[in-house]
């Protein structure tokens, strides 16, 4: 399983765009990149998943360069309610049941 | 996610006691998982089950056991609780899409906060 590295913490202000980058230098050809969000005292919640280029949904965008050795989760115009821990995971079907959650990135959004 | 429920939500027990944490889901998923989370750490997988007759150990299964009573129910037991099992426990489910190559989404319950004295 590819190991991921992401910043331990980030601060932002309401209304700003936040970009969280995850490094996964050993990503395999069949691996997908998935991001989860976790609020205090709640279970993680799926945000977005991608394989290459750009993926966008109602919550976030995911940018993946051609070499796929990193990915960037982009949160547009954050609010206080976006304060959470964000986890980057790399894997493929068949590895299910072995999702590796690292320490994640704690995002603190300030007023 | 309201489709995945865990009971109890909070539990205090003493060293050496046997306790059971229960998980139920109404999503109709075949796959279920138990994780624990310690402060400042990510989630670590304890056990997982791909169907009723399938049980697999995760990375930290020592001191734990599980039972998959039905598709919708997956219980985690601590046979003899010890203080370092104090943690937040999460149950999760996922759906198996046989032809999909991607990593399927896991849906988590609200968690059980366990304190072992």
PDB file of C-alpha atoms in Angstrom:
ATOM      1  CA  UNK A   1       0.000   0.000   0.000  1.00  0.00           C
ATOM      2  CA  UNK A   2       1.300   3.423  -0.927  1.00  0.00           C
ATOM      3  CA  UNK A   3       2.261   5.591   2.011  1.00  0.00           C
ATOM      4  CA  UNK A   4       0.913   9.106   2.122  1.00  0.00           C
ATOM      5  CA  UNK A   5       2.374  12.259   3.603  1.00  0.00           C
ATOM      6  CA  UNK A   6       0.339  15.363   4.336  1.00  0.00           C
ATOM      7  CA  UNK A   7       0.764  18.404   6.590  1.00  0.00           C
ATOM      8  CA  UNK A   8      -0.214  17.848  10.195  1.00  0.00           C
ATOM      9  CA  UNK A   9      -2.153  21.087  10.443  1.00  0.00           C
ATOM     10  CA  UNK A  10      -3.284  24.132   8.493  1.00  0.00           C
ATOM     11  CA  UNK A  11      -5.008  27.369   9.404  1.00  0.00           C
ATOM     12  CA  UNK A  12      -7.306  29.401   7.217  1.00  0.00           C
ATOM     13  CA  UNK A  13      -9.942  32.109   7.418  1.00  0.00           C
ATOM     14  CA  UNK A  14     -13.547  32.039   6.411  1.00  0.00           C
ATOM     15  CA  UNK A  15     -14.100  32.683   2.738  1.00  0.00           C
ATOM     16  CA  UNK A  16     -10.642  31.590   1.649  1.00  0.00           C
ATOM     17  CA  UNK A  17      -9.807  28.715  -0.646  1.00  0.00           C
ATOM     18  CA  UNK A  18      -7.870  25.956   1.088  1.00  0.00           C
ATOM     19  CA  UNK A  19      -5.551  23.549  -0.677  1.00  0.00           C
ATOM     20  CA  UNK A  20      -4.243  20.477   1.133  1.00  0.00           C
ATOM     21  CA  UNK A  21      -1.545  18.550  -0.660  1.00  0.00           C
ATOM     22  CA  UNK A  22      -0.809  14.877  -0.139  1.00  0.00           C
ATOM     23  CA  UNK A  23       2.352  13.126  -1.322  1.00  0.00           C
ATOM     24  CA  UNK A  24       2.212   9.499  -2.427  1.00  0.00           C
ATOM     25  CA  UNK A  25       5.456   8.825  -4.258  1.00  0.00           C
ATOM     26  CA  UNK A  26       4.961   5.057  -4.381  1.00  0.00           C
ATOM     27  CA  UNK A  27       1.454   5.072  -5.811  1.00  0.00           C
ATOM     28  CA  UNK A  28       0.745   2.019  -7.944  1.00  0.00           C
ATOM     29  CA  UNK A  29      -0.786   2.060 -11.410  1.00  0.00           C
ATOM     30  CA  UNK A  30      -4.133   0.757 -10.190  1.00  0.00           C
ATOM     31  CA  UNK A  31      -4.366   2.891  -7.058  1.00  0.00           C
ATOM     32  CA  UNK A  32      -7.065   5.502  -6.588  1.00  0.00           C
ATOM     33  CA  UNK A  33      -6.783   8.572  -4.362  1.00  0.00           C
ATOM     34  CA  UNK A  34      -9.524   9.162  -1.809  1.00  0.00           C
ATOM     35  CA  UNK A  35     -10.096  11.921   0.729  1.00  0.00           C
ATOM     36  CA  UNK A  36     -12.142  11.646   3.911  1.00  0.00           C
ATOM     37  CA  UNK A  37     -13.243  14.353   6.343  1.00  0.00           C
ATOM     38  CA  UNK A  38     -13.685  13.803  10.064  1.00  0.00           C
ATOM     39  CA  UNK A  39     -15.386  16.168  12.496  1.00  0.00           C
ATOM     40  CA  UNK A  40     -14.687  15.833  16.227  1.00  0.00           C
ATOM     41  CA  UNK A  41     -16.445  12.860  17.797  1.00  0.00           C
ATOM     42  CA  UNK A  42     -17.772  11.649  14.457  1.00  0.00           C
ATOM     43  CA  UNK A  43     -16.714   8.971  12.015  1.00  0.00           C
ATOM     44  CA  UNK A  44     -14.876   9.899   8.814  1.00  0.00           C
ATOM     45  CA  UNK A  45     -16.970  10.876   5.830  1.00  0.00           C
ATOM     46  CA  UNK A  46     -16.055  10.332   2.192  1.00  0.00           C
ATOM     47  CA  UNK A  47     -15.396  13.578   0.325  1.00  0.00           C
ATOM     48  CA  UNK A  48     -13.962  12.794  -3.072  1.00  0.00           C
ATOM     49  CA  UNK A  49     -12.051  10.218  -5.066  1.00  0.00           C
ATOM     50  CA  UNK A  50     -10.031  10.347  -8.260  1.00  0.00           C
ATOM     51  CA  UNK A  51      -7.520   8.590 -10.454  1.00  0.00           C
ATOM     52  CA  UNK A  52      -5.990  11.346 -12.593  1.00  0.00           C
ATOM     53  CA  UNK A  53      -6.441  14.962 -13.710  1.00  0.00           C
ATOM     54  CA  UNK A  54      -9.278  16.764 -11.960  1.00  0.00           C
ATOM     55  CA  UNK A  55     -12.412  15.684 -10.188  1.00  0.00           C
ATOM     56  CA  UNK A  56     -15.018  18.062  -8.824  1.00  0.00           C
ATOM     57  CA  UNK A  57     -18.138  17.541  -6.775  1.00  0.00           C
ATOM     58  CA  UNK A  58     -20.404  19.727  -4.684  1.00  0.00           C
ATOM     59  CA  UNK A  59     -17.975  19.702  -1.770  1.00  0.00           C
ATOM     60  CA  UNK A  60     -14.456  19.875  -3.184  1.00  0.00           C
ATOM     61  CA  UNK A  61     -12.101  19.488  -6.098  1.00  0.00           C
ATOM     62  CA  UNK A  62      -9.262  17.034  -6.402  1.00  0.00           C
ATOM     63  CA  UNK A  63      -6.261  17.829  -8.581  1.00  0.00           C
ATOM     64  CA  UNK A  64      -3.928  15.018  -9.612  1.00  0.00           C
ATOM     65  CA  UNK A  65      -0.870  15.757 -11.764  1.00  0.00           C
ATOM     66  CA  UNK A  66       0.207  13.486 -14.572  1.00  0.00           C
ATOM     67  CA  UNK A  67       2.813  11.623 -12.516  1.00  0.00           C
ATOM     68  CA  UNK A  68       0.201  11.005  -9.759  1.00  0.00           C
ATOM     69  CA  UNK A  69       2.847  11.256  -7.049  1.00  0.00           C
ATOM     70  CA  UNK A  70       0.811  13.871  -5.255  1.00  0.00           C
ATOM     71  CA  UNK A  71      -2.719  15.181  -5.104  1.00  0.00           C
ATOM     72  CA  UNK A  72      -4.341  18.375  -3.862  1.00  0.00           C
ATOM     73  CA  UNK A  73      -7.696  18.650  -2.184  1.00  0.00           C
ATOM     74  CA  UNK A  74      -9.206  22.071  -2.794  1.00  0.00           C
ATOM     75  CA  UNK A  75     -11.986  23.457  -0.607  1.00  0.00           C
ATOM     76  CA  UNK A  76     -13.536  26.614  -2.060  1.00  0.00           C
ATOM     77  CA  UNK A  77     -14.488  29.446   0.269  1.00  0.00           C
ATOM     78  CA  UNK A  78     -14.246  27.577   3.557  1.00  0.00           C
ATOM     79  CA  UNK A  79     -16.497  28.297   6.500  1.00  0.00           C
ATOM     80  CA  UNK A  80     -16.106  27.582  10.199  1.00  0.00           C
ATOM     81  CA  UNK A  81     -17.958  24.308   9.702  1.00  0.00           C
ATOM     82  CA  UNK A  82     -15.137  23.033   7.495  1.00  0.00           C
ATOM     83  CA  UNK A  83     -12.899  22.794  10.556  1.00  0.00           C
ATOM     84  CA  UNK A  84     -12.050  19.095  10.611  1.00  0.00           C
ATOM     85  CA  UNK A  85      -9.353  16.528   9.999  1.00  0.00           C
ATOM     86  CA  UNK A  86      -8.796  15.607   6.360  1.00  0.00           C
ATOM     87  CA  UNK A  87      -7.325  12.242   5.425  1.00  0.00           C
ATOM     88  CA  UNK A  88      -5.700  11.288   2.147  1.00  0.00           C
ATOM     89  CA  UNK A  89      -5.794   7.574   1.303  1.00  0.00           C
ATOM     90  CA  UNK A  90      -4.337   5.664  -1.599  1.00  0.00           C
ATOM     91  CA  UNK A  91      -5.413   2.192  -2.609  1.00  0.00           C
ATOM     92  CA  UNK A  92      -7.434   0.045  -4.947  1.00  0.00           C
ATOM     93  CA  UNK A  93     -10.299  -2.368  -4.835  1.00  0.00           C
ATOM     94  CA  UNK A  94      -8.988  -5.609  -3.424  1.00  0.00           C
ATOM     95  CA  UNK A  95      -7.247  -3.695  -0.698  1.00  0.00           C
ATOM     96  CA  UNK A  96     -10.609  -2.833   0.780  1.00  0.00           C
ATOM     97  CA  UNK A  97     -10.612  -3.572   4.477  1.00  0.00           C
ATOM     98  CA  UNK A  98      -7.092  -2.296   4.593  1.00  0.00           C
ATOM     99  CA  UNK A  99      -7.612   1.406   4.251  1.00  0.00           C
ATOM    100  CA  UNK A 100      -4.697   3.146   5.880  1.00  0.00           C
ATOM    101  CA  UNK A 101      -5.648   6.301   7.705  1.00  0.00           C
ATOM    102  CA  UNK A 102      -2.592   8.341   8.626  1.00  0.00           C
ATOM    103  CA  UNK A 103      -2.616  11.269  11.023  1.00  0.00           C
ATOM    104  CA  UNK A 104      -4.443  13.455   8.526  1.00  0.00           C
ATOM    105  CA  UNK A 105      -4.392  17.232   8.269  1.00  0.00           C
ATOM    106  CA  UNK A 106      -6.194  19.212  10.934  1.00  0.00           C
ATOM    107  CA  UNK A 107      -7.730  22.246   9.277  1.00  0.00           C
ATOM    108  CA  UNK A 108      -8.688  25.099  11.561  1.00  0.00           C
ATOM    109  CA  UNK A 109     -10.885  27.744   9.975  1.00  0.00           C
ATOM    110  CA  UNK A 110     -10.914  31.045  11.817  1.00  0.00           C
ATOM    111  CA  UNK A 111     -13.505  33.824  11.630  1.00  0.00           C
TER     112      UNK A 111
ATOM    113  CA  UNK B   1     -24.314   8.381   8.917  1.00  0.00           C
ATOM    114  CA  UNK B   2     -27.661   7.349  10.393  1.00  0.00           C
ATOM    115  CA  UNK B   3     -27.619   4.157   8.346  1.00  0.00           C
ATOM    116  CA  UNK B   4     -24.805   2.823  10.522  1.00  0.00           C
ATOM    117  CA  UNK B   5     -25.533   2.741  14.238  1.00  0.00           C
ATOM    118  CA  UNK B   6     -23.343   1.804  17.154  1.00  0.00           C
ATOM    119  CA  UNK B   7     -24.266   0.909  20.702  1.00  0.00           C
ATOM    120  CA  UNK B   8     -23.395   1.975  23.262  1.00  0.00           C
ATOM    121  CA  UNK B   9     -22.165   5.463  22.392  1.00  0.00           C
ATOM    122  CA  UNK B  10     -20.189   5.701  25.607  1.00  0.00           C
ATOM    123  CA  UNK B  11     -18.977   3.015  27.961  1.00  0.00           C
ATOM    124  CA  UNK B  12     -16.890   2.924  31.100  1.00  0.00           C
ATOM    125  CA  UNK B  13     -15.633  -0.424  32.274  1.00  0.00           C
ATOM    126  CA  UNK B  14     -13.000  -1.892  34.544  1.00  0.00           C
ATOM    127  CA  UNK B  15      -9.873  -3.832  33.761  1.00  0.00           C
ATOM    128  CA  UNK B  16     -10.597  -7.501  33.193  1.00  0.00           C
ATOM    129  CA  UNK B  17     -14.242  -7.085  32.277  1.00  0.00           C
ATOM    130  CA  UNK B  18     -15.692  -8.476  29.075  1.00  0.00           C
ATOM    131  CA  UNK B  19     -17.581  -6.011  26.970  1.00  0.00           C
ATOM    132  CA  UNK B  20     -19.256  -6.006  23.597  1.00  0.00           C
ATOM    133  CA  UNK B  21     -19.704  -3.169  21.169  1.00  0.00           C
ATOM    134  CA  UNK B  22     -22.433  -3.563  18.609  1.00  0.00           C
ATOM    135  CA  UNK B  23     -22.853  -2.252  15.111  1.00  0.00           C
ATOM    136  CA  UNK B  24     -25.919  -2.377  12.905  1.00  0.00           C
ATOM    137  CA  UNK B  25     -26.430  -1.118   9.380  1.00  0.00           C
ATOM    138  CA  UNK B  26     -29.410  -0.631   7.127  1.00  0.00           C
ATOM    139  CA  UNK B  27     -27.406   0.068   3.978  1.00  0.00           C
ATOM    140  CA  UNK B  28     -27.536  -3.523   2.816  1.00  0.00           C
ATOM    141  CA  UNK B  29     -23.760  -3.696   2.500  1.00  0.00           C
ATOM    142  CA  UNK B  30     -21.892  -6.954   2.680  1.00  0.00           C
ATOM    143  CA  UNK B  31     -18.645  -5.555   4.037  1.00  0.00           C
ATOM    144  CA  UNK B  32     -18.216  -4.347   7.591  1.00  0.00           C
ATOM    145  CA  UNK B  33     -15.205  -3.120   9.568  1.00  0.00           C
ATOM    146  CA  UNK B  34     -14.103  -2.201  13.076  1.00  0.00           C
ATOM    147  CA  UNK B  35     -11.521   0.538  13.668  1.00  0.00           C
ATOM    148  CA  UNK B  36     -10.104   2.204  16.741  1.00  0.00           C
ATOM    149  CA  UNK B  37      -8.871   5.759  16.976  1.00  0.00           C
ATOM    150  CA  UNK B  38      -6.526   7.116  19.604  1.00  0.00           C
ATOM    151  CA  UNK B  39      -5.939  10.834  20.229  1.00  0.00           C
ATOM    152  CA  UNK B  40      -3.696  12.356  17.593  1.00  0.00           C
ATOM    153  CA  UNK B  41      -3.628   9.199  15.545  1.00  0.00           C
ATOM    154  CA  UNK B  42      -5.496   8.042  12.494  1.00  0.00           C
ATOM    155  CA  UNK B  43      -7.829   5.086  12.465  1.00  0.00           C
ATOM    156  CA  UNK B  44      -6.425   1.594  12.766  1.00  0.00           C
ATOM    157  CA  UNK B  45      -8.219  -1.472  11.478  1.00  0.00           C
ATOM    158  CA  UNK B  46      -9.083  -4.171  14.039  1.00  0.00           C
ATOM    159  CA  UNK B  47     -11.195  -6.679  12.088  1.00  0.00           C
ATOM    160  CA  UNK B  48     -13.174  -6.782   8.883  1.00  0.00           C
ATOM    161  CA  UNK B  49     -15.766  -9.034   7.321  1.00  0.00           C
ATOM    162  CA  UNK B  50     -16.624  -9.323   3.642  1.00  0.00           C
ATOM    163  CA  UNK B  51     -19.743 -11.412   4.270  1.00  0.00           C
ATOM    164  CA  UNK B  52     -21.415 -13.372   7.042  1.00  0.00           C
ATOM    165  CA  UNK B  53     -19.035 -16.298   6.763  1.00  0.00           C
ATOM    166  CA  UNK B  54     -15.899 -14.242   6.325  1.00  0.00           C
ATOM    167  CA  UNK B  55     -13.852 -12.743   9.179  1.00  0.00           C
ATOM    168  CA  UNK B  56     -10.383 -11.248   8.784  1.00  0.00           C
ATOM    169  CA  UNK B  57      -7.880  -9.773  11.182  1.00  0.00           C
ATOM    170  CA  UNK B  58      -6.742  -6.223  10.719  1.00  0.00           C
ATOM    171  CA  UNK B  59      -3.527  -4.648  11.883  1.00  0.00           C
ATOM    172  CA  UNK B  60      -4.341  -4.625  15.616  1.00  0.00           C
ATOM    173  CA  UNK B  61      -6.594  -7.607  16.350  1.00  0.00           C
ATOM    174  CA  UNK B  62      -4.847  -8.839  19.505  1.00  0.00           C
ATOM    175  CA  UNK B  63      -7.167  -8.607  22.512  1.00  0.00           C
ATOM    176  CA  UNK B  64     -10.281  -8.336  20.358  1.00  0.00           C
ATOM    177  CA  UNK B  65     -12.737 -10.740  18.778  1.00  0.00           C
ATOM    178  CA  UNK B  66     -15.696 -10.233  16.469  1.00  0.00           C
ATOM    179  CA  UNK B  67     -18.941 -11.882  15.497  1.00  0.00           C
ATOM    180  CA  UNK B  68     -20.898 -11.342  12.279  1.00  0.00           C
ATOM    181  CA  UNK B  69     -24.370 -12.402  13.355  1.00  0.00           C
ATOM    182  CA  UNK B  70     -26.070 -11.333  10.158  1.00  0.00           C
ATOM    183  CA  UNK B  71     -25.392  -9.205   7.132  1.00  0.00           C
ATOM    184  CA  UNK B  72     -26.531  -6.180   9.105  1.00  0.00           C
ATOM    185  CA  UNK B  73     -24.779  -6.848  12.417  1.00  0.00           C
ATOM    186  CA  UNK B  74     -21.116  -6.944  13.361  1.00  0.00           C
ATOM    187  CA  UNK B  75     -20.054  -7.022  17.021  1.00  0.00           C
ATOM    188  CA  UNK B  76     -16.681  -6.343  18.568  1.00  0.00           C
ATOM    189  CA  UNK B  77     -15.745  -7.933  21.890  1.00  0.00           C
ATOM    190  CA  UNK B  78     -13.005  -7.194  24.347  1.00  0.00           C
ATOM    191  CA  UNK B  79     -12.635 -10.461  26.251  1.00  0.00           C
ATOM    192  CA  UNK B  80     -10.669  -8.944  29.103  1.00  0.00           C
ATOM    193  CA  UNK B  81     -10.472  -5.188  28.827  1.00  0.00           C
ATOM    194  CA  UNK B  82      -7.248  -3.381  29.635  1.00  0.00           C
ATOM    195  CA  UNK B  83      -6.591   0.361  30.006  1.00  0.00           C
ATOM    196  CA  UNK B  84      -4.710   0.715  26.723  1.00  0.00           C
ATOM    197  CA  UNK B  85      -7.894  -0.301  24.936  1.00  0.00           C
ATOM    198  CA  UNK B  86      -9.336   3.032  25.936  1.00  0.00           C
ATOM    199  CA  UNK B  87     -10.158   4.619  22.603  1.00  0.00           C
ATOM    200  CA  UNK B  88     -12.855   5.717  20.186  1.00  0.00           C
ATOM    201  CA  UNK B  89     -14.203   2.761  18.217  1.00  0.00           C
ATOM    202  CA  UNK B  90     -15.788   3.061  14.803  1.00  0.00           C
ATOM    203  CA  UNK B  91     -17.764   0.619  12.756  1.00  0.00           C
ATOM    204  CA  UNK B  92     -17.919   1.053   8.990  1.00  0.00           C
ATOM    205  CA  UNK B  93     -19.568  -0.584   6.001  1.00  0.00           C
ATOM    206  CA  UNK B  94     -18.900  -0.652   2.301  1.00  0.00           C
ATOM    207  CA  UNK B  95     -20.525  -2.038  -0.782  1.00  0.00           C
ATOM    208  CA  UNK B  96     -18.723  -4.389  -3.106  1.00  0.00           C
ATOM    209  CA  UNK B  97     -18.961  -3.391  -6.725  1.00  0.00           C
ATOM    210  CA  UNK B  98     -17.541  -6.434  -8.493  1.00  0.00           C
ATOM    211  CA  UNK B  99     -16.540  -4.690 -11.703  1.00  0.00           C
ATOM    212  CA  UNK B 100     -15.384  -1.426 -10.210  1.00  0.00           C
ATOM    213  CA  UNK B 101     -11.610  -1.003  -9.975  1.00  0.00           C
ATOM    214  CA  UNK B 102     -11.742   1.884  -7.550  1.00  0.00           C
ATOM    215  CA  UNK B 103     -11.480   1.831  -3.814  1.00  0.00           C
ATOM    216  CA  UNK B 104     -15.050   1.697  -2.620  1.00  0.00           C
ATOM    217  CA  UNK B 105     -16.415   4.199  -0.121  1.00  0.00           C
ATOM    218  CA  UNK B 106     -16.659   3.260   3.526  1.00  0.00           C
ATOM    219  CA  UNK B 107     -19.543   4.616   5.611  1.00  0.00           C
ATOM    220  CA  UNK B 108     -18.812   5.131   9.276  1.00  0.00           C
ATOM    221  CA  UNK B 109     -20.970   4.988  12.352  1.00  0.00           C
ATOM    222  CA  UNK B 110     -20.954   7.679  15.051  1.00  0.00           C
ATOM    223  CA  UNK B 111     -18.428   5.856  17.207  1.00  0.00           C
ATOM    224  CA  UNK B 112     -18.296   4.367  20.692  1.00  0.00           C
ATOM    225  CA  UNK B 113     -16.133   6.070  23.273  1.00  0.00           C
ATOM    226  CA  UNK B 114     -14.689   3.431  25.594  1.00  0.00           C
ATOM    227  CA  UNK B 115     -12.880   4.086  28.843  1.00  0.00           C
ATOM    228  CA  UNK B 116     -11.188   1.197  30.626  1.00  0.00           C
ATOM    229  CA  UNK B 117     -10.245   1.956  34.216  1.00  0.00           C
TER     230      UNK B 117
END
